[in-house]
Coordinates of C-alpha atoms and ligand atoms in Angstrom, one line a residue:
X299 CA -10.1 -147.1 173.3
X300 CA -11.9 -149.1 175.9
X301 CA -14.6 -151.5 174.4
X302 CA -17.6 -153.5 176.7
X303 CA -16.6 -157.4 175.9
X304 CA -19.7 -159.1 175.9
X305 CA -17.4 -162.7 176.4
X306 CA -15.7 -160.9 179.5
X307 CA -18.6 -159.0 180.6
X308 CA -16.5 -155.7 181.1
X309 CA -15.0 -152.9 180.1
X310 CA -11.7 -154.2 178.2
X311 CA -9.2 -151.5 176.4
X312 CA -9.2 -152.3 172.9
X313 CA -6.1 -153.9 171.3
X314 CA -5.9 -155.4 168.3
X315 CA -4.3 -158.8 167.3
X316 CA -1.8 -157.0 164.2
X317 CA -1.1 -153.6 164.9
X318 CA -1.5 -152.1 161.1
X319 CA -5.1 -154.0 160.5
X320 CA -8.4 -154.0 163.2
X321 CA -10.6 -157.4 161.7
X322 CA -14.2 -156.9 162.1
X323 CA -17.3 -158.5 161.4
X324 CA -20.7 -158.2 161.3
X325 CA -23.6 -160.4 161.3
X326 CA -25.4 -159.3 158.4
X327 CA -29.5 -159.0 157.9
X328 CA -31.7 -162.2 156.8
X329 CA -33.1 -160.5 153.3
X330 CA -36.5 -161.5 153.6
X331 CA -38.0 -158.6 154.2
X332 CA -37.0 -154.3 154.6
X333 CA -35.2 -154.0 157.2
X334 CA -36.8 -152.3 160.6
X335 CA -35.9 -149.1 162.5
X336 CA -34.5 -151.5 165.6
X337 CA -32.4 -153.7 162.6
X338 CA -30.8 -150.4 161.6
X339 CA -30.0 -149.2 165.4
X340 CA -27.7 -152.2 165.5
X341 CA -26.0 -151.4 161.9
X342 CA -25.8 -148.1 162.5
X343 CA -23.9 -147.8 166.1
X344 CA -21.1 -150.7 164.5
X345 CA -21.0 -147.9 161.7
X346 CA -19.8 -145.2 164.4
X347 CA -17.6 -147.7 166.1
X348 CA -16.0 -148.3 162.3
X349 CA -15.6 -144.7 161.9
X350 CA -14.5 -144.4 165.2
X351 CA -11.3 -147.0 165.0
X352 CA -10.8 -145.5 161.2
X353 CA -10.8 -141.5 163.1
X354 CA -8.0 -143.2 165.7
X355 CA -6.2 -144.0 163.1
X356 CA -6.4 -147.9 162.9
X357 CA -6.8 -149.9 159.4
X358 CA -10.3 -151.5 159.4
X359 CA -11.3 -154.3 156.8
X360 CA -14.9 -155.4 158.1
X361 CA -16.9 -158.1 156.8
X362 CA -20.6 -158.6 156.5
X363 CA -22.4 -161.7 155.4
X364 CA -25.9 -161.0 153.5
X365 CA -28.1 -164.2 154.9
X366 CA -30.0 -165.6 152.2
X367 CA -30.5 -169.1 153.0
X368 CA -30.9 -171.3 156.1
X369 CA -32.1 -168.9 158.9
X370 CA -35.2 -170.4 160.1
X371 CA -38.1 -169.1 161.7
X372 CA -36.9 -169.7 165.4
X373 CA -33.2 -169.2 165.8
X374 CA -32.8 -172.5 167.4
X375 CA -33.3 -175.4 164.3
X376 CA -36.9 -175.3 163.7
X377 CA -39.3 -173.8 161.8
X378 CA -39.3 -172.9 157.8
X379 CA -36.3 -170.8 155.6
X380 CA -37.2 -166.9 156.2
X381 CA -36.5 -166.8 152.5
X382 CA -38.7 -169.0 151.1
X383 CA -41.4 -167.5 153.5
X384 CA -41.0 -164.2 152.3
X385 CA -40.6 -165.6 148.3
X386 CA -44.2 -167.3 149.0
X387 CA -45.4 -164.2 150.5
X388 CA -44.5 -161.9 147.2
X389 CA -44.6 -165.2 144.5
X390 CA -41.2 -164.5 143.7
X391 CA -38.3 -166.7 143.4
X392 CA -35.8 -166.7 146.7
X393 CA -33.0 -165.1 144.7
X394 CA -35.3 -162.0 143.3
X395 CA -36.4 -161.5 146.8
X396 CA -32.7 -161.6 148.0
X397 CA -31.5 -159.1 145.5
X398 CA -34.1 -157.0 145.9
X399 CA -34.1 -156.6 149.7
X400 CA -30.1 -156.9 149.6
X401 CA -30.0 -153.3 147.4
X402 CA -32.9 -151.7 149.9
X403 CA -30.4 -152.8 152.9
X404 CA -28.2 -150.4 151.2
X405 CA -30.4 -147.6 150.4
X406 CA -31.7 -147.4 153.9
X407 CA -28.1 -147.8 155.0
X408 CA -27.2 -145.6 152.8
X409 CA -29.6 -142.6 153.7
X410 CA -28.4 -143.1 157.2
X411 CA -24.8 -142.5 156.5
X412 CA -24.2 -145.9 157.4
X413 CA -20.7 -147.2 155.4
X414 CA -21.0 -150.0 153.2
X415 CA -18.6 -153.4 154.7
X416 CA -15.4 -153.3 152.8
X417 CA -16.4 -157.1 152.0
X418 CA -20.2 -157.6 151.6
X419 CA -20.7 -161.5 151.0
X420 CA -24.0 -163.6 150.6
X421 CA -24.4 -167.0 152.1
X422 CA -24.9 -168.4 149.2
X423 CA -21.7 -167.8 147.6
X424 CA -19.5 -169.6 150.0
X425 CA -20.5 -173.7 150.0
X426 CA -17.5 -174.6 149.9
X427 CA -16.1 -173.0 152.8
X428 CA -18.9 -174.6 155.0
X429 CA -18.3 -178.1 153.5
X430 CA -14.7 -177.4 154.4
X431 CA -15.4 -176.7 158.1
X432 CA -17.8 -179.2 158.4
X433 CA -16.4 -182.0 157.2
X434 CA -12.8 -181.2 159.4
X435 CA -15.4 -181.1 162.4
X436 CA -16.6 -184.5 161.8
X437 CA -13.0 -185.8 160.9
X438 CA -12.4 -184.4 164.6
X439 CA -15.8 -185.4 166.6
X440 CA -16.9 -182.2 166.9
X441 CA -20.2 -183.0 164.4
X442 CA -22.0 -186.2 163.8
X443 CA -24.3 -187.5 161.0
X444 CA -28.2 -188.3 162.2
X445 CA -31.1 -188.2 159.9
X446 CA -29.6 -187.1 157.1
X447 CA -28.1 -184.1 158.8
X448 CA -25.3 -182.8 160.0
X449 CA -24.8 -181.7 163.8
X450 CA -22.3 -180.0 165.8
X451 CA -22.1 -181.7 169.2
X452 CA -22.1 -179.2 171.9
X453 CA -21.2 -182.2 174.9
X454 CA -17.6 -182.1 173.5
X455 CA -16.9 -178.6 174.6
X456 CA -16.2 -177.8 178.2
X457 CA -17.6 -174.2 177.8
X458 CA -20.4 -173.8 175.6
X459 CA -23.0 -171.7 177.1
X460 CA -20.7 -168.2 176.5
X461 CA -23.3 -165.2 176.4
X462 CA -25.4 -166.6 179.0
X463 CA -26.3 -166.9 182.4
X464 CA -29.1 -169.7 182.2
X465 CA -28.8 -173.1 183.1
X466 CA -28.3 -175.5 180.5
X467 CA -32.4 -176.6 181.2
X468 CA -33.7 -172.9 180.6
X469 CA -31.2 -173.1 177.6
X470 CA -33.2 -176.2 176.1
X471 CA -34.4 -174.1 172.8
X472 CA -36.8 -176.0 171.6
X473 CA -38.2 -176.6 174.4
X474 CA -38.5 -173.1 175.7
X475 CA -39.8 -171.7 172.4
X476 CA -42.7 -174.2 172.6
X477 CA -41.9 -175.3 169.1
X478 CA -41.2 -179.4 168.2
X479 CA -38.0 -181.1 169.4
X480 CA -35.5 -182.7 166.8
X481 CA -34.8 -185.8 168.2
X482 CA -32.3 -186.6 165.9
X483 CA -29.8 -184.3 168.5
X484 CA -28.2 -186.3 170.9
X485 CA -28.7 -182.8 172.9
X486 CA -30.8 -180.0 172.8
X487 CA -28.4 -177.2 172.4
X488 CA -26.8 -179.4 169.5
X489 CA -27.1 -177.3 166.3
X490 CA -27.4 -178.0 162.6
X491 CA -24.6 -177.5 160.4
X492 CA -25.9 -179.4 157.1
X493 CA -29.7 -180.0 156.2
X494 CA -30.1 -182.4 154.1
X495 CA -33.6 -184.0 155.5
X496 CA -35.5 -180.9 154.8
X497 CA -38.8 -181.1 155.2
X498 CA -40.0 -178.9 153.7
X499 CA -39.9 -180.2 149.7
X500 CA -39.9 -177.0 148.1
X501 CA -37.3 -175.9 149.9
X502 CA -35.3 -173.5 147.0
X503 CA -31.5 -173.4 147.1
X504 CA -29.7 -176.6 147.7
X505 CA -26.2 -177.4 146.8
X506 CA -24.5 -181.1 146.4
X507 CA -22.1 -182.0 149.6
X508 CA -20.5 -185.0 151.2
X509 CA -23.1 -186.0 153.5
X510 CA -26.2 -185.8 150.0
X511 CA -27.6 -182.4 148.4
X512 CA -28.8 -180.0 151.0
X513 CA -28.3 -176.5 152.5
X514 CA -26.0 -175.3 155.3
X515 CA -27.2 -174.1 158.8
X516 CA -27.5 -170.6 159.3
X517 CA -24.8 -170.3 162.2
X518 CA -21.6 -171.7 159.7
X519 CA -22.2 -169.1 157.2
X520 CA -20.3 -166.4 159.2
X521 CA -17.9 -168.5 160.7
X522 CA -17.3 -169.2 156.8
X523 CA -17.6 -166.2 155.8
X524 CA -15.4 -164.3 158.2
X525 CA -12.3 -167.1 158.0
X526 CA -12.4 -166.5 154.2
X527 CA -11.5 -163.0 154.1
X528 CA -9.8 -162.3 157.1
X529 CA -8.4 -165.5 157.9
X530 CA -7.9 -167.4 161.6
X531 CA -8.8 -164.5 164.0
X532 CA -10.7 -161.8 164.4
X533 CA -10.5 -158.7 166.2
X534 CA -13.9 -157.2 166.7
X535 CA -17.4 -159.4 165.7
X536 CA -20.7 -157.4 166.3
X537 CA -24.3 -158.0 166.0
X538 CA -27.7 -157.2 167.7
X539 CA -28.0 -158.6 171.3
X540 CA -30.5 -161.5 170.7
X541 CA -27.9 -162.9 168.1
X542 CA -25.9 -163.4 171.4
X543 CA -27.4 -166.7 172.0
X544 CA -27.8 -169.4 170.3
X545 CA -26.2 -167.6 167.1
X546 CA -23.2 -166.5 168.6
X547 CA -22.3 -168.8 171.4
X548 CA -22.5 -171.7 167.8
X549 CA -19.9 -169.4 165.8
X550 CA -17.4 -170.1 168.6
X551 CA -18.5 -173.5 169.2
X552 CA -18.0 -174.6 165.5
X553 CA -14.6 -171.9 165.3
X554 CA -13.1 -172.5 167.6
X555 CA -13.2 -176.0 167.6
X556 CA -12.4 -176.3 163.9
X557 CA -9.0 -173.8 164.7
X558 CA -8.0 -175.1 167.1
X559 CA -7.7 -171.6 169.3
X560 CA -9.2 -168.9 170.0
X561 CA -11.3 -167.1 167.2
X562 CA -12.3 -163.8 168.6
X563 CA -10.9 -161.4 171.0
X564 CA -14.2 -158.7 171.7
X565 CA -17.7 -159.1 170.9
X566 CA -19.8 -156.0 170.3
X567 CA -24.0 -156.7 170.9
X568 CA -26.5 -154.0 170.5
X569 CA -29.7 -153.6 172.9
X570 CA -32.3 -153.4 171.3
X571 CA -34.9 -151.1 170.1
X572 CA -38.5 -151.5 171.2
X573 CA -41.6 -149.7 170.5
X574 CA -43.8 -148.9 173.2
X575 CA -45.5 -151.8 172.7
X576 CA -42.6 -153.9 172.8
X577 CA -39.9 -155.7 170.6
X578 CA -39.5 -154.3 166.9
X579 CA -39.8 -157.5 165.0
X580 CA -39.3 -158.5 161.3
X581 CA -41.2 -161.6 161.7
X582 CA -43.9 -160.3 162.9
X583 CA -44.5 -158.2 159.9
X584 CA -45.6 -154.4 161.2
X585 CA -42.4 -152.5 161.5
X586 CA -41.4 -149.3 161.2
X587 CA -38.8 -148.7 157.9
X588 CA -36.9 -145.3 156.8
X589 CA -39.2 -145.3 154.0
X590 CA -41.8 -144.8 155.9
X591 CA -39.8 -142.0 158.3
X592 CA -39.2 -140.3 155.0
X593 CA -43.2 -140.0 154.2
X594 CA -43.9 -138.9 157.2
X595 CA -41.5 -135.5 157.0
X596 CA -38.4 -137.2 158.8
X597 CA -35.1 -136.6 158.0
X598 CA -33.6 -140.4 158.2
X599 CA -30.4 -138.1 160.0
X600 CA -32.3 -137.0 162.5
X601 CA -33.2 -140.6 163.5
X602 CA -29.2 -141.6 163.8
X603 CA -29.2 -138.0 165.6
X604 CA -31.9 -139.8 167.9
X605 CA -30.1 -143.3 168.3
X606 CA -26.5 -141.6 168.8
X607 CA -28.2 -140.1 172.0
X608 CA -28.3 -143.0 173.5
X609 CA -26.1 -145.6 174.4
X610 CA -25.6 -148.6 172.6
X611 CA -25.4 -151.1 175.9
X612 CA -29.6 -149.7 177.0
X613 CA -32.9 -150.8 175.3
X614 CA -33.9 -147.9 173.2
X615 CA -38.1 -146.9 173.3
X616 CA -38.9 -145.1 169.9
X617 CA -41.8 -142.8 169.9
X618 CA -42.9 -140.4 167.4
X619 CA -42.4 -137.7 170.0
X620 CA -39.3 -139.0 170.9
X621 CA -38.3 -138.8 166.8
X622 CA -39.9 -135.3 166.7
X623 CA -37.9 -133.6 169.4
X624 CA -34.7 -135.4 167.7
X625 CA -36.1 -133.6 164.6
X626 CA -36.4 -130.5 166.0
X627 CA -32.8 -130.8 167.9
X628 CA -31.3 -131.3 165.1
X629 CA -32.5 -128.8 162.4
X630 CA -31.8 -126.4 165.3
X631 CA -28.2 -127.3 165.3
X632 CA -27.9 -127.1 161.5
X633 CA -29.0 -123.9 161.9
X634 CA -26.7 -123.0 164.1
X635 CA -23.5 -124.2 162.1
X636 CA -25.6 -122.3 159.2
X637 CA -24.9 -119.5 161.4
X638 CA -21.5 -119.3 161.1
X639 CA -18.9 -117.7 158.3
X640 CA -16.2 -119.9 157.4
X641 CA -13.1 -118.6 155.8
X642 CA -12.8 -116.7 159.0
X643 CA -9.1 -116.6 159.6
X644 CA -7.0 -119.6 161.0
X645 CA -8.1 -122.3 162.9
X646 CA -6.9 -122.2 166.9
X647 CA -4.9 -124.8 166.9
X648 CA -4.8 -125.2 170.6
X649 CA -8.6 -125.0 171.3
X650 CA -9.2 -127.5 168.3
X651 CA -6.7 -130.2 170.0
X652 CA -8.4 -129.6 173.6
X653 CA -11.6 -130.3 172.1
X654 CA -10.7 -132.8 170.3
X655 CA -9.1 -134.9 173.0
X656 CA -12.4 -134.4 175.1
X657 CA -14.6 -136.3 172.3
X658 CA -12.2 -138.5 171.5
X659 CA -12.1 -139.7 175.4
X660 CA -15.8 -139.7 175.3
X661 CA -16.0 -142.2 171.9
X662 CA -13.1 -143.9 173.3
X663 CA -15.0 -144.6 176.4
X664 CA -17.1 -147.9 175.1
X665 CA -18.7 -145.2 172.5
X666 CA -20.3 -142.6 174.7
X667 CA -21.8 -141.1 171.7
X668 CA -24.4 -139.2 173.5
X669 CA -21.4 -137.3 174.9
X670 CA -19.9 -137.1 171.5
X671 CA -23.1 -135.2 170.8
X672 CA -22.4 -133.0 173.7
X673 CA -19.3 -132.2 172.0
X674 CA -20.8 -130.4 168.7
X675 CA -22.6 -128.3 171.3
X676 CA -19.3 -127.4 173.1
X677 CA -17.5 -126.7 169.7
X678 CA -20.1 -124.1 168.7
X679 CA -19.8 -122.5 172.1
X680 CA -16.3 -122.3 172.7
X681 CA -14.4 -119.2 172.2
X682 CA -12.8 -119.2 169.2
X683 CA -13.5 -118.0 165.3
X684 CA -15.8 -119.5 163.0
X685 CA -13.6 -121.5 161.3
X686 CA -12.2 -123.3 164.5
X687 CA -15.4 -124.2 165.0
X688 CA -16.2 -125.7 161.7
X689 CA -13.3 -127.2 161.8
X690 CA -13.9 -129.0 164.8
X691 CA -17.8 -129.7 163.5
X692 CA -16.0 -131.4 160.5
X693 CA -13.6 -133.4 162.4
X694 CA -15.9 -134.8 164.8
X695 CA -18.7 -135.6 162.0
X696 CA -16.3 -138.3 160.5
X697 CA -17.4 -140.2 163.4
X698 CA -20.9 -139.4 164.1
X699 CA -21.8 -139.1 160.3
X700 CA -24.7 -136.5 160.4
X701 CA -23.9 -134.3 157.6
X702 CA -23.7 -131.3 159.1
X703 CA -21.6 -129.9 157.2
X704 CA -23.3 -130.7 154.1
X705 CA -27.0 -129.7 155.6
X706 CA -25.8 -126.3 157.1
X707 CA -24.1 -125.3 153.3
X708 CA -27.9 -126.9 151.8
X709 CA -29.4 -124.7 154.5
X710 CA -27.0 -121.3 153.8
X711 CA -28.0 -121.8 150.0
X712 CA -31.6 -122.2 150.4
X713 CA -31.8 -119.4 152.7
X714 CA -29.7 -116.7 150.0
X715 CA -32.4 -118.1 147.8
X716 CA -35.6 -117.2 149.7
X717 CA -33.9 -113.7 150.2
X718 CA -33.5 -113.0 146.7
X719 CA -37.1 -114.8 146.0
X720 CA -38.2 -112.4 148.5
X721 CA -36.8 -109.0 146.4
X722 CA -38.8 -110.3 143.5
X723 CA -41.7 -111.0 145.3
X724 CA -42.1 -107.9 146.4
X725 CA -40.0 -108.1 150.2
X726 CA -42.1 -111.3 151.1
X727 CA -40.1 -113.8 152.2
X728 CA -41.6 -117.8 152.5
X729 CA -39.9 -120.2 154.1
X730 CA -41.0 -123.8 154.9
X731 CA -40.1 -127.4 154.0
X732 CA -38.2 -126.9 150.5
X733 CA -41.2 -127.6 147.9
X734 CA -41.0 -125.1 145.0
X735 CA -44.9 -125.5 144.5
X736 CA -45.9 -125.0 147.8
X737 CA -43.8 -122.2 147.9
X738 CA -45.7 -120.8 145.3
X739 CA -48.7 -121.2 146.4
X740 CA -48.4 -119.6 150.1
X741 CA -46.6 -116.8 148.3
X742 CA -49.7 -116.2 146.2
X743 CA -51.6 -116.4 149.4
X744 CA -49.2 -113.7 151.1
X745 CA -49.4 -111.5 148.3
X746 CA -53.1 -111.7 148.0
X747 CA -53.5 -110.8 151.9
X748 CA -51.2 -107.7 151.3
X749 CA -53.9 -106.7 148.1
X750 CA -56.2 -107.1 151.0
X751 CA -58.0 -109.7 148.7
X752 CA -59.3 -111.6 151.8
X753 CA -61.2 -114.2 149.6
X754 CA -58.8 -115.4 147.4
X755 CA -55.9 -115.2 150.4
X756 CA -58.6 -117.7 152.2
X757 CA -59.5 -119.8 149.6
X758 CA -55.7 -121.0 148.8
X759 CA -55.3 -121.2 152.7
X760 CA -58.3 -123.9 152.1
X761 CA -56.6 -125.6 149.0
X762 CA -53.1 -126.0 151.1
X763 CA -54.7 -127.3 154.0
X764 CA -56.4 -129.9 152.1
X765 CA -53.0 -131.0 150.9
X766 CA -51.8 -131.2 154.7
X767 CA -50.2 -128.3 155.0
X768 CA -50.1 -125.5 158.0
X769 CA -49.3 -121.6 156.9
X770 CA -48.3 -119.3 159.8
X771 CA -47.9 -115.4 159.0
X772 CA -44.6 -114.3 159.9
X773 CA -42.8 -110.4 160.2
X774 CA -41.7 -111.2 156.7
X775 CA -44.2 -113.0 155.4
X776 CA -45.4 -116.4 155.6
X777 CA -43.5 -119.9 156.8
X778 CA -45.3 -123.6 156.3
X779 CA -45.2 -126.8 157.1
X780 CA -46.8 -130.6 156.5
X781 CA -49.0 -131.6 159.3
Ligands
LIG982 P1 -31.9 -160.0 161.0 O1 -32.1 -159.4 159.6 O2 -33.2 -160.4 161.6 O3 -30.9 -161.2 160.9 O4 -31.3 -158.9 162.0 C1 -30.4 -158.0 161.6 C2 -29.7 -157.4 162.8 O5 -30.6 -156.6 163.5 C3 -29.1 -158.4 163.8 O6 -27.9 -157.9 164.2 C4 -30.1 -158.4 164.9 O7 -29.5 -158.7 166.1 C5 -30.6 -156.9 164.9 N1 -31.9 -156.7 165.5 C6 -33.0 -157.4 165.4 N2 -34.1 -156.8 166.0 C7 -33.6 -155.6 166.6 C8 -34.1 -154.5 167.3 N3 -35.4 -154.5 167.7 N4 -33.3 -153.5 167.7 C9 -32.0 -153.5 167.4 N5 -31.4 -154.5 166.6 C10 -32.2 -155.5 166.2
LIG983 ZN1 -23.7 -164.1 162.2

């Protein structure tokens, strides 16, 4: 497959460095909070590239770290713990909030079809892997001691500023962030590897170490973290695009120069997604979750429907009309694949390899997923029998994970049920949004209207509105929907 290489700034064809086993890792979220819409964007398109290598046949073992201490509130060295920000904010210790957050990750991940890392590792649980690094990078030069902390020093590498095209003034993050300089770096782009002068007192989690008790910088706990469990080198590492710099361009700086080679051979970054008002932020507290696409009607599928239309290398604007038409697009295509009757004779082999081939060149092209999309449409055109084109449905769904499957057999079942409701009810038939007691209700309505009992069909039109919900008279009855 060919892969954008954010290090080489081009299109690169993807080989890995052992031919039986692709290495991949991914920056992991900061547990402070739920995680956002434009969080899950990121997760979710390294999910299809995972499925993606796993469809072509490759081994994957990919790693995610879970932050729960030491990112602070700018990315450069400044500001206060995200965690012990968000334990003030809900009185709760820093490990209750890190659990807690850590199991809704998953359950928004989950929901979205989004596989779980074969190695899921919190920060906290590797000291000693950072104290190893760090302390071979000050046998070396590579860190010094000042204040009490520990510093990488970015004047000993020729090439530091990787992932960026700013001069090394622009670059000057403390400056540029308007926040206060730490003059104990002998430069501005240096970066804390150990804190030990803290200062904030009540800071929660430190650990004992070399250089006095303290807590590790945020950028050594997935350069630890990723050399634990799959050694010197790496294949694929991916994160969001503003982990690019300074987050990113550190990793190498501190890996690279604590191996002694090269660490990592292609670097996946997500663009972001923005609202129309801007940049989806965590920090800044109003975000959208898939809790919250849930209560309003959404199926969290048809939002990875919505961010699979895209490419992963462009900004993506959400809008709720954006999120309704991917709604509407895909319960229309469930439908469709509803449509058809499997068990309908063999599958074509030969129209299922063609197609095939065509999606795979389109995923294989730097993950053109919004062409992979395409490609369900094509497979429930193309002339062949049902099965070839479940077949193919199936096949390519491994990679783009939307269930459909699963939804269209949910769908076929729901729909034999409304018929057969539908004989008892006297030949009306009620569909909607799958609520039993709503159901119920709108039926008692449509049954009322055929007594001709105008009053009482009214007055429960009245009573479901109030609860939100729309009833339109159909051929066979009535159909509904949340407003
Ligand atoms: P965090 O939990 O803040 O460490 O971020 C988790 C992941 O989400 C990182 O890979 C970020 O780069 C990514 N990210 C942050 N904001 C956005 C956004 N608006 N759109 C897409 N990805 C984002
Ligand atoms: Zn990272």
């Amino acid at each position: 497959m060919y892969l954008y290489n954010s290090a080489s700034r081009r299109k690169e064809e993807f080989v890995p460095n052992h031919p039986d086993i692709v290495k991949m890792y991914t920056c992991g979220p900061t547990v402070y909070h739920f995680a956002h819409i434009g969080n899950l964007r990121t997760y979710l398109m390294e999910d299809v590239l995972e499925k993606f290598l796993r469809y072509e046949g490759y081994n994957v073992k990919r790693v995610m770290n879970i932050t729960d201490v030491g990112h602070l509130s700018s990315d450069g060295d400044t500001g206060e713990d995200k965690m012990l920000k968000g334990a003030r904010r809900e009185h709760k210790s820093v490990m209750d909030i890190a659990r807690f957050y850590t199991d809704a990750f998953f359950d928004d991940c989950r929901k979205l079809n989004i596989k779980r890392p074969d190695v899921v590792e919190p920060a906290t649980s590797c000291i000693d892997a950072y104290i190893r690094i760090i302390t071979r990078l000050i046998d070396t030069g590579y860190a010094y001691r000042a204040g009490g902390n520990v510093y990488f020093d970015t004047s000993r590498l020729e090439r530091y500023y990787i992932f960026n095209d700013y001069d090394a003034e622009d670059l000057a993050v403390g400056v540029r962030e308007g926040v206060e300089e730490d003059t104990n770096k002998r430069s501005k782009n240096d970066f804390v590897l150990w804190f030990t002068q803290s200062k904030f007192e009540d800071q929660a989690l430190k650990w004992d170490s070399p250089w006095g008790v303290g807590y590790p910088g945020w950028h050594i706990e997935c350069s630890g973290i990723s050399m634990k469990h799959l050694g010197e080198d790496l294949d694929i590492h991916c994160g969001g695009i503003d982990n690019a710099f300074p987050h990113h361009t550190n990793e190498i700086a501190q890996s690279e120069s604590y191996l002694g080679h090269k660490w990592c051979n292609y670097w996946m970054h997500v663009l972001h997604l923005n609202s129309n008002t801007g940049k989806m932020s965590k920090s800044k507290g109003e975000f959208l979750t898939v809790s919250l696409l849930e209560e309003r009607g959404y199926d969290p599928l048809a939002y990875r429907l919505f961010c699979l239309q895209s490419h992963y290398r462009k900004n993506l604007v959400f809008t709720w009309e954006n999120l309704d038409n991917a709604q509407g697009t895909y319960q229309k295509l469930i439908a469709r694949i509803a449509a058809l009757t499997p068990g309908e004779g063999p599958v074509d082999q030969e129209v299922f390899a063609a197609q095939r081939e065509k999606f795979r060149k389109a995923l294989g092209n730097d993950l053109n997923t919004s062409l992979g999309v395409t490609a369900l449409y094509d497979a429930l055109k193309v002339s062949a029998n049902d099965e070839t084109k479940l077949a193919l449905l199936a096949d390519f769904d491994q990679v783009l994970g939307l269930s459909l499957l699963e939804k269209a057999a949910d769908r076929r079942e729901a729909e034999a049920k409304a018929k057969s409701a539908a004989s008892s009810a006297g030949g009306i038939v009620v569909t909607g949004e799958g609520d039993p007691a709503i159901d119920e209700l709108v039926l008692r309505r449509a049954q009322a209207k055929k007594a001709r009992d105008f009053a009482q069909a009214d007055s429960i039109r009245e009573e479901l509105r109030a609860m939100g919900v729309e009833v339109t008279d159909t051929k066979e009855g009535a159909s509904w929907r949340r407003v």
